[in-house]
XYZ file of C-alpha atoms in Angstrom:
438
model
C 42.935 -60.675 -37.090
C 42.868 -59.354 -40.630
C 39.835 -59.598 -42.911
C 40.514 -61.980 -45.873
C 38.578 -59.672 -48.222
C 39.761 -56.133 -47.397
C 42.898 -56.969 -45.450
C 42.080 -54.549 -42.599
C 42.464 -55.636 -39.027
C 39.240 -56.293 -37.173
C 38.028 -57.642 -33.898
C 38.574 -61.367 -33.873
C 35.472 -61.946 -31.743
C 33.153 -60.665 -34.454
C 31.884 -62.901 -37.245
C 31.816 -60.042 -39.725
C 34.440 -57.442 -40.630
C 33.886 -54.030 -39.100
C 35.158 -52.271 -42.247
C 33.710 -54.133 -45.264
C 31.208 -56.495 -43.624
C 32.854 -59.598 -44.984
C 32.690 -62.890 -43.126
C 35.570 -63.408 -40.784
C 37.189 -66.817 -40.396
C 36.785 -68.522 -37.087
C 39.608 -67.721 -34.747
C 41.765 -70.665 -33.746
C 41.976 -69.229 -30.277
C 38.171 -69.374 -30.014
C 38.335 -73.148 -30.538
C 40.722 -73.695 -27.668
C 38.946 -71.132 -25.468
C 42.128 -69.282 -24.585
C 42.220 -65.475 -24.761
C 45.205 -63.243 -25.176
C 46.299 -61.461 -22.050
C 46.769 -58.098 -23.822
C 45.472 -56.623 -27.018
C 47.935 -55.476 -29.586
C 47.937 -51.918 -30.852
C 46.773 -53.079 -34.255
C 43.550 -54.545 -32.879
C 42.649 -51.608 -30.606
C 40.133 -49.121 -31.842
C 39.855 -45.499 -30.996
C 38.016 -44.595 -27.813
C 35.389 -42.618 -29.669
C 34.458 -45.460 -31.985
C 32.170 -48.422 -31.216
C 33.946 -51.469 -29.831
C 31.037 -53.901 -29.661
C 28.255 -54.967 -31.982
C 25.626 -53.554 -29.596
C 27.222 -50.135 -29.863
C 27.161 -50.427 -33.654
C 23.464 -51.153 -33.637
C 22.789 -48.260 -31.238
C 24.763 -45.881 -33.400
C 22.915 -46.969 -36.547
C 19.549 -46.534 -34.848
C 20.478 -43.083 -33.536
C 21.689 -42.084 -37.026
C 18.410 -43.194 -38.601
C 16.440 -41.157 -36.062
C 18.627 -38.085 -36.560
C 19.793 -38.008 -32.957
C 23.295 -37.691 -31.599
C 24.898 -40.948 -30.530
C 26.153 -41.184 -26.967
C 28.399 -44.125 -26.086
C 27.144 -46.442 -23.408
C 30.027 -45.660 -21.080
C 29.275 -41.933 -21.041
C 25.491 -42.098 -20.620
C 23.851 -40.782 -17.426
C 22.000 -43.773 -16.091
C 20.536 -41.910 -13.084
C 16.767 -41.837 -13.093
C 15.118 -38.417 -13.262
C 12.275 -38.720 -10.809
C 11.175 -35.048 -11.045
C 11.628 -33.914 -14.663
C 11.075 -30.168 -15.050
C 9.473 -29.687 -11.612
C 12.433 -29.084 -9.353
C 12.788 -25.497 -8.074
C 15.852 -23.463 -8.921
C 18.474 -23.185 -6.240
C 18.353 -20.251 -3.822
C 20.952 -17.627 -4.610
C 19.911 -14.901 -2.151
C 21.421 -13.845 1.181
C 22.634 -16.663 3.386
C 20.754 -15.473 6.453
C 17.479 -15.964 4.562
C 18.305 -19.426 3.215
C 16.488 -21.301 5.987
C 13.636 -18.766 6.384
C 10.215 -19.789 5.015
C 9.660 -18.190 1.600
C 13.174 -16.649 1.992
C 11.378 -13.465 3.033
C 12.866 -10.679 5.099
C 9.377 -9.720 6.274
C 8.929 -13.108 7.960
C 12.058 -12.472 10.035
C 10.621 -9.125 11.073
C 7.303 -10.795 11.936
C 9.152 -13.241 14.187
C 10.807 -10.360 16.066
C 7.451 -8.568 16.288
C 5.800 -11.672 17.742
C 8.500 -11.860 20.405
C 7.946 -8.194 21.298
C 4.173 -8.677 21.573
C 4.687 -11.724 23.780
C 6.951 -9.747 26.127
C 4.416 -6.918 26.378
C 2.083 -9.283 28.243
C 4.437 -9.169 31.221
C 3.829 -6.190 33.535
C 7.504 -5.224 33.590
C 7.582 -4.524 29.822
C 5.837 -1.678 28.069
C 3.375 -2.365 25.270
C 1.313 -0.568 22.644
C -2.059 -1.127 24.260
C -4.918 -3.439 23.435
C -5.956 -1.681 20.208
C -2.411 -1.441 18.859
C -1.581 -5.058 19.721
C -4.788 -6.351 18.105
C -4.176 -4.421 14.886
C -0.551 -5.579 14.812
C -1.562 -9.246 15.156
C -4.143 -9.019 12.350
C -1.705 -7.251 10.017
C 1.053 -9.755 10.813
C -1.184 -12.738 9.958
C -2.271 -11.224 6.627
C 1.292 -10.261 5.670
C 2.591 -13.725 6.529
C -0.122 -15.385 4.433
C 0.692 -13.147 1.467
C 4.427 -13.848 1.647
C 3.838 -17.616 1.784
C 1.414 -17.489 -1.105
C 3.781 -15.537 -3.328
C 6.460 -18.156 -2.646
C 4.070 -21.055 -3.340
C 4.282 -22.451 0.192
C 1.502 -23.543 2.582
C -1.055 -23.461 -0.203
C -3.578 -25.407 1.846
C -3.675 -22.629 4.452
C -3.386 -19.597 2.193
C -6.370 -20.696 0.093
C -8.657 -20.254 3.087
C -8.416 -16.446 2.938
C -10.333 -14.454 0.276
C -8.482 -12.904 -2.644
C -9.142 -9.339 -1.517
C -6.862 -9.836 1.519
C -3.886 -10.512 -0.760
C -3.926 -7.074 -2.378
C -0.718 -5.022 -2.039
C -2.572 -2.350 -0.055
C -2.751 -4.695 2.959
C 1.049 -4.954 3.626
C 1.408 -1.250 2.792
C -1.174 -0.319 5.440
C 0.490 -2.722 7.887
C 3.836 -0.996 7.288
C 2.242 2.383 8.041
C 0.731 0.932 11.227
C 4.127 -0.374 12.352
C 5.678 3.046 11.746
C 3.019 4.666 13.959
C 3.414 2.081 16.730
C 7.207 2.339 16.606
C 6.894 6.110 17.081
C 4.861 5.430 20.192
C 7.528 2.982 21.495
C 10.447 5.395 21.131
C 12.609 5.338 24.213
C 15.453 3.499 25.922
C 15.080 -0.177 26.704
C 14.600 -3.625 25.240
C 11.092 -3.099 23.846
C 11.961 -0.008 21.756
C 14.897 -1.893 20.215
C 12.703 -4.878 19.325
C 9.997 -2.697 17.804
C 12.465 -0.675 15.760
C 14.187 -3.836 14.507
C 10.940 -5.556 13.530
C 9.505 -2.452 11.882
C 12.726 -1.767 10.002
C 12.898 -5.270 8.535
C 9.247 -5.328 7.469
C 9.045 -1.767 6.137
C 12.313 -2.112 4.195
C 11.113 -5.320 2.548
C 7.610 -4.110 1.738
C 8.875 -0.726 0.536
C 10.678 -2.281 -2.419
C 7.898 -4.809 -3.033
C 4.583 -2.932 -2.881
C 5.082 0.671 -1.722
C 7.718 2.315 -3.937
C 8.036 2.213 -7.709
C 5.778 3.529 -10.488
C 3.220 0.780 -9.828
C 3.477 0.933 -6.036
C 0.738 1.887 -3.632
C 2.321 5.259 -2.871
C 2.450 6.321 -6.524
C -1.078 5.137 -7.309
C -2.927 6.483 -4.273
C -1.008 9.220 -2.455
C 0.885 12.418 -3.180
C 2.691 13.551 0.013
C 3.594 16.885 -1.577
C 0.017 18.035 -1.031
C 0.714 18.245 2.703
C 3.397 20.876 2.112
C 0.992 23.364 0.506
C -0.984 25.921 2.489
C -3.295 25.433 4.296
C -2.668 21.666 4.518
C 0.700 22.380 6.091
C -1.184 23.714 9.129
C -2.748 20.297 9.616
C 0.649 18.635 9.265
C 2.163 20.949 11.853
C -0.794 20.592 14.206
C -0.727 16.792 14.108
C 3.048 16.736 14.597
C 2.801 19.092 17.583
C -0.027 17.068 19.130
C 1.895 13.792 18.808
C 5.078 15.276 20.260
C 3.201 16.543 23.326
C 2.286 12.945 24.158
C 5.868 12.493 25.356
C 5.421 15.393 27.806
C 4.086 15.004 31.386
C 0.304 14.927 31.559
C -0.484 13.864 35.115
C 1.048 12.712 38.388
C 0.050 9.659 40.357
C 0.789 8.935 44.017
C 1.764 5.417 45.028
C 1.670 5.972 48.796
C -0.999 3.978 50.617
C -3.931 5.872 52.004
C -3.919 5.879 55.796
C -7.153 6.728 57.539
C -7.294 9.702 59.854
C -6.463 9.324 63.496
C -9.452 8.721 65.740
C -10.879 11.860 67.228
C -10.911 11.604 71.042
C -14.127 12.325 72.824
C -14.289 15.358 75.064
C -16.408 18.273 76.100
C -18.033 20.358 73.395
C -15.684 23.233 74.185
C -12.732 21.088 73.096
C -12.162 21.376 69.364
C -10.097 18.588 67.841
C -8.677 19.003 64.318
C -8.403 15.785 62.294
C -4.876 15.146 60.989
C -3.808 12.466 58.493
C -1.215 10.049 59.774
C 2.068 10.006 57.848
C 2.698 6.760 55.955
C 6.451 7.144 55.684
C 9.328 9.236 56.806
C 8.713 12.445 54.884
C 12.166 13.798 55.662
C 13.992 11.164 53.584
C 11.372 10.193 51.052
C 10.143 13.453 49.602
C 8.316 12.847 46.275
C 9.306 9.188 46.435
C 5.717 7.968 45.994
C 4.897 10.138 42.951
C 4.850 8.855 39.370
C 4.705 11.178 36.379
C 2.472 9.947 33.551
C 3.057 10.977 29.944
C 0.390 11.148 27.296
C 1.289 7.689 26.013
C 0.612 6.195 29.444
C -3.029 7.263 29.318
C -5.672 4.923 27.979
C -6.694 5.510 24.358
C -3.504 7.344 23.337
C -2.687 4.921 20.499
C -6.223 5.199 19.102
C -6.000 9.004 19.087
C -2.625 8.800 17.326
C -4.022 6.562 14.578
C -7.026 8.866 14.074
C -4.810 11.937 13.694
C -2.523 10.164 11.231
C -5.545 9.008 9.213
C -6.459 12.679 8.681
C -3.042 13.240 7.094
C -3.568 10.176 4.905
C -6.898 11.553 3.645
C -5.330 14.918 2.843
C -2.491 13.212 0.951
C -4.840 11.297 -1.367
C -4.550 12.168 -5.027
C -7.384 14.299 -6.457
C -8.326 11.652 -9.020
C -8.842 8.977 -6.365
C -12.532 8.380 -5.703
C -13.575 8.894 -2.074
C -16.644 7.542 -0.286
C -19.175 10.062 0.956
C -18.376 9.496 4.624
C -14.736 10.544 4.232
C -15.632 14.243 4.261
C -16.826 13.849 7.870
C -13.866 11.676 8.974
C -11.479 14.605 9.750
C -14.140 16.318 11.865
C -14.805 13.068 13.731
C -11.098 12.523 14.414
C -10.760 16.112 15.608
C -13.744 15.700 17.946
C -12.450 12.449 19.428
C -9.012 13.970 20.038
C -10.477 17.053 21.690
C -12.773 14.979 23.914
C -9.880 12.722 24.942
C -7.768 15.754 25.844
C -10.561 17.267 27.938
C -11.043 14.028 29.855
C -7.351 13.964 30.825
C -6.900 17.705 31.198
C -4.628 18.571 34.144
C -2.506 21.502 35.177
C 0.374 20.371 33.000
C 1.844 21.807 29.791
C 1.181 18.624 27.827
C -2.637 18.813 27.557
C -2.711 22.519 26.739
C -0.133 22.227 23.956
C -2.030 19.229 22.617
C -5.190 21.340 22.345
C -3.197 24.044 20.501
C -2.107 21.436 17.945
C -5.712 20.340 17.485
C -6.737 23.962 16.936
C -4.182 24.357 14.139
C -5.473 21.134 12.635
C -9.085 22.288 12.930
C -8.539 25.295 10.647
C -7.978 23.083 7.617
C -10.570 20.524 8.697
C -13.363 23.083 8.960
C -12.318 24.701 5.687
C -12.366 21.359 3.883
C -15.786 20.506 5.318
C -17.160 23.834 4.122
C -15.786 23.291 0.614
C -17.281 19.818 0.399
C -20.639 21.169 1.580
C -20.601 23.883 -1.088
C -19.671 21.342 -3.739
C -22.611 19.139 -2.790
C -25.100 22.024 -2.563
C -28.009 21.790 -5.076
C -27.942 24.035 -8.138
C -30.390 26.998 -8.247
C -33.783 26.490 -9.879
C -33.939 27.150 -13.618
C -35.831 30.292 -14.651
C -37.704 29.963 -17.950
C -38.247 33.699 -18.243
C -34.616 34.202 -19.177
C -34.709 31.615 -21.925
C -34.026 33.458 -25.182
C -34.208 30.407 -27.406
C -37.998 30.112 -27.079
C -38.521 33.671 -28.235
C -36.141 33.239 -31.137
C -38.055 30.230 -32.473
C -41.121 32.277 -33.582
C -40.284 35.970 -33.444
C -43.052 38.528 -34.042
C -42.468 40.821 -37.018
C -41.539 44.359 -36.180
C -43.412 47.221 -37.873
C -40.293 48.506 -39.601
C -39.574 45.028 -40.916
C -42.997 44.540 -42.581
C -42.474 47.112 -45.361
C -38.774 47.548 -45.789
C -39.006 49.046 -49.286
C -42.102 51.233 -48.838
C -40.833 54.691 -47.970
C -44.280 56.291 -48.050
C -45.869 53.983 -45.543
C -46.779 56.070 -42.502
C -46.308 53.068 -40.261
C -42.613 53.069 -41.134
C -42.242 56.629 -39.985
C -40.978 57.115 -36.552
C -41.949 59.899 -34.206
C -39.089 61.990 -35.496
C -40.117 61.551 -39.156
C -43.667 62.956 -38.894
C -42.744 66.618 -38.911
C -39.733 66.520 -41.179
C -40.558 68.509 -44.346
C -37.556 67.188 -46.196
C -38.897 63.688 -46.126
C -42.417 64.635 -47.329
C -43.338 64.567 -50.997
C -45.323 67.355 -52.701
C -48.426 65.236 -52.792
C -48.241 64.694 -49.110
C -48.230 68.446 -48.487
C -51.432 69.090 -50.484
C -53.388 66.144 -49.188
C -54.195 67.696 -45.796
C -55.518 70.819 -47.534
C -57.912 68.865 -49.665
C -59.154 67.065 -46.629
C -59.766 70.336 -44.929
C -61.972 71.578 -47.749
């Protein structure tokens, strides 16, 4: 229907013209209640324009507020229940999508836990009680740190003190895993599990806390110091001692002990020699009941390894890093424990003797470092006041030649060489002794 005032077509259902605002006449179709089946092209409006009075009011309100108008049909009516708090989507590797904190270290900790659980069984080799205990403690602290950095399990991670979340903790745990993996080198299931777990954890923590200009390695250690004489002797000695732990150290027999045969009674002239009864057929089982033990199979081998590696860590510390007073005795203590352990398991095998040779090469630098630290802490010599020149210069006594500098005739100014010099004597001085003689 056209507006009677402006003549433009407008919606017949409105009482006012959409163009000029004039009053529209009542539609005859509205009286009968019938509606046209289709709208003509002249009465259709563009899709971007308002088609109802409610849209006109919304557009006017948005224009007055200076906001952009969005038609009702294009508005997002979904309710935002978490505005600004939803986490961004994970865009990392797919194999870490379902891992807690999306951390590679947690995958390595899972493999490490499986390896420690298998070491309980007697058929699988382990790292000993000390190594397993240290590995469990380091794994718990590393797991708590990874969860805290990701903002997960906050109720549990708040129970630990802040000092346990320092980057030095996972760095030390990575070094411990490297040492334990060196002990587990071999062929079998356990070496593969240890190498896999250590590789995942060390690779992840290397790029997080160890490497880089702000990493633990750059701030605390300088490995190049181990390549300078005489520290290189300690490095070679420790390496030789650790390699000898793979060599044979002792042999163990698994044959059961059979008591000697009973000695028959007889006359005293009859001499019976006691002979041990054979436990097996010695013709077909020669050396079948003998087990060769390496250095790693002996008790305390992992502890000795960690003590020797700690000596290298102390030597690699940067000079500007402050050290406690007890650290100067730590290398000597580690050397003494290693030597005592070797003497307790000393057998006629090449392994123990080569191990002692490695400790001797290590002891050269250890004793030298202890001597230098003792000289540095030695007290300074007592101060001698007799050599203090400043006290004498404060109030110097006048010299005889300085009292009369301009008086040439003063006899006190004359030295022993000037008394008999006739050139320096005046005529009056020559006659004065004669008058005295008279």
